[in-house]
Coordinates of C-alpha atoms in Angstrom, one line a residue:
M29 CA -16.1 123.5 54.8
S30 CA -13.0 123.6 56.1
S31 CA -9.8 122.3 57.6
N32 CA -7.4 123.1 59.7
V33 CA -8.0 125.8 60.7
I34 CA -9.0 130.2 62.6
Y35 CA -11.8 130.7 63.0
K36 CA -14.1 133.6 64.3
I37 CA -17.1 134.0 65.8
R38 CA -18.1 138.3 64.2
N39 CA -20.3 140.6 65.7
V40 CA -20.9 142.6 62.8
V41 CA -23.0 145.3 65.2
N42 CA -20.1 146.0 66.9
G43 CA -17.4 144.5 65.5
K44 CA -17.3 143.1 68.9
F45 CA -15.6 138.6 67.4
Y46 CA -14.4 135.2 69.4
V47 CA -11.1 133.7 67.9
G48 CA -11.0 129.7 68.0
S49 CA -9.8 127.0 66.0
A50 CA -10.8 123.8 64.1
V51 CA -10.3 120.2 62.7
D52 CA -13.9 120.7 60.9
T53 CA -15.8 123.3 60.2
R54 CA -19.2 122.5 60.0
T55 CA -19.5 120.6 62.8
R56 CA -17.5 123.0 65.8
F57 CA -19.6 126.0 63.4
R58 CA -22.4 124.0 64.6
Q59 CA -21.9 122.8 67.7
H60 CA -21.6 126.6 68.8
R61 CA -25.2 128.2 67.0
K62 CA -26.0 124.8 68.8
L63 CA -25.5 125.8 72.4
L64 CA -25.9 130.2 72.2
R65 CA -29.1 128.8 70.5
K66 CA -30.0 127.1 73.4
G67 CA -28.4 129.7 75.9
T68 CA -25.5 128.2 77.2
H69 CA -22.1 128.3 75.3
H70 CA -19.5 128.4 77.4
C71 CA -17.7 131.9 76.7
K72 CA -20.3 133.8 78.4
H73 CA -19.8 136.9 76.7
L74 CA -20.3 135.8 73.4
Q75 CA -24.3 134.5 75.1
A76 CA -24.8 137.3 75.7
A77 CA -24.3 139.3 72.7
W78 CA -25.5 136.8 71.2
N79 CA -29.1 137.3 73.4
K80 CA -28.1 140.5 73.2
Y81 CA -28.2 141.6 69.3
G82 CA -29.8 137.9 67.9
E83 CA -28.4 135.6 66.0
D84 CA -28.7 137.3 62.5
A85 CA -25.5 139.4 64.3
F86 CA -23.9 136.8 63.4
K87 CA -20.7 135.8 60.9
F88 CA -19.0 132.4 61.4
E89 CA -16.4 133.1 59.1
V90 CA -12.7 131.3 58.5
V91 CA -8.9 134.0 59.5
E92 CA -6.4 131.8 59.1
H93 CA -5.9 128.2 56.8
V94 CA -3.4 126.3 59.5
G95 CA -1.1 123.7 57.5
C96 CA -1.3 121.6 59.7
R97 CA -4.3 119.5 62.7
E98 CA -0.1 119.2 64.2
Q99 CA -0.1 123.7 64.0
L100 CA -3.3 124.3 65.1
E101 CA -3.0 125.3 68.9
S102 CA -0.1 127.0 68.6
R103 CA -1.7 129.1 66.2
E104 CA -4.7 129.4 69.0
E105 CA -2.8 130.7 71.0
L106 CA -1.9 133.3 69.1
W107 CA -4.9 134.5 68.7
L108 CA -5.7 134.2 72.3
T109 CA -2.4 135.8 73.0
E110 CA -2.9 138.9 70.8
H111 CA -6.7 139.2 71.6
V112 CA -7.7 138.2 73.9
G113 CA -8.0 141.2 76.8
K114 CA -9.3 143.7 75.0
P115 CA -12.6 144.8 75.0
Y116 CA -13.1 144.1 71.0
C117 CA -13.0 139.9 71.7
Y118 CA -15.3 137.9 73.6
N119 CA -12.7 135.4 74.4
T120 CA -11.5 135.5 78.6
G121 CA -9.9 132.1 78.3
R122 CA -6.2 132.6 77.4
S123 CA -5.2 128.8 76.8
A124 CA -5.9 127.1 73.3
R125 CA -5.8 123.6 75.8
A126 CA -9.2 125.2 77.8
P127 CA -11.6 122.5 78.8
W128 CA -14.4 123.2 77.9
R129 CA -13.9 123.9 74.5
G130 CA -14.8 120.5 71.6
S131 CA -13.1 118.1 70.3
A132 CA -13.1 119.1 66.9

């Protein structure tokens, strides 16, 4: 388990990814997988790709360790600002405070 991180859910087939933050990767990754397996993930683009390519096409990976929990939101905001709207990014929300985010 990693804590206070920025992570990607990366499609190994086409290189596209979803980016997020977590204080506990084990819990957060489990939450994502549960929603994706049920077909109810809030990110419709990620869900559609999961349905098309299958679970084995996705890797959950830590891309940045953040010094403290208080810095997580600002670091995620930087990642979102840089990548949202680009053809390789599944995220559509540009704010780390999006209401559908999990608690971890």
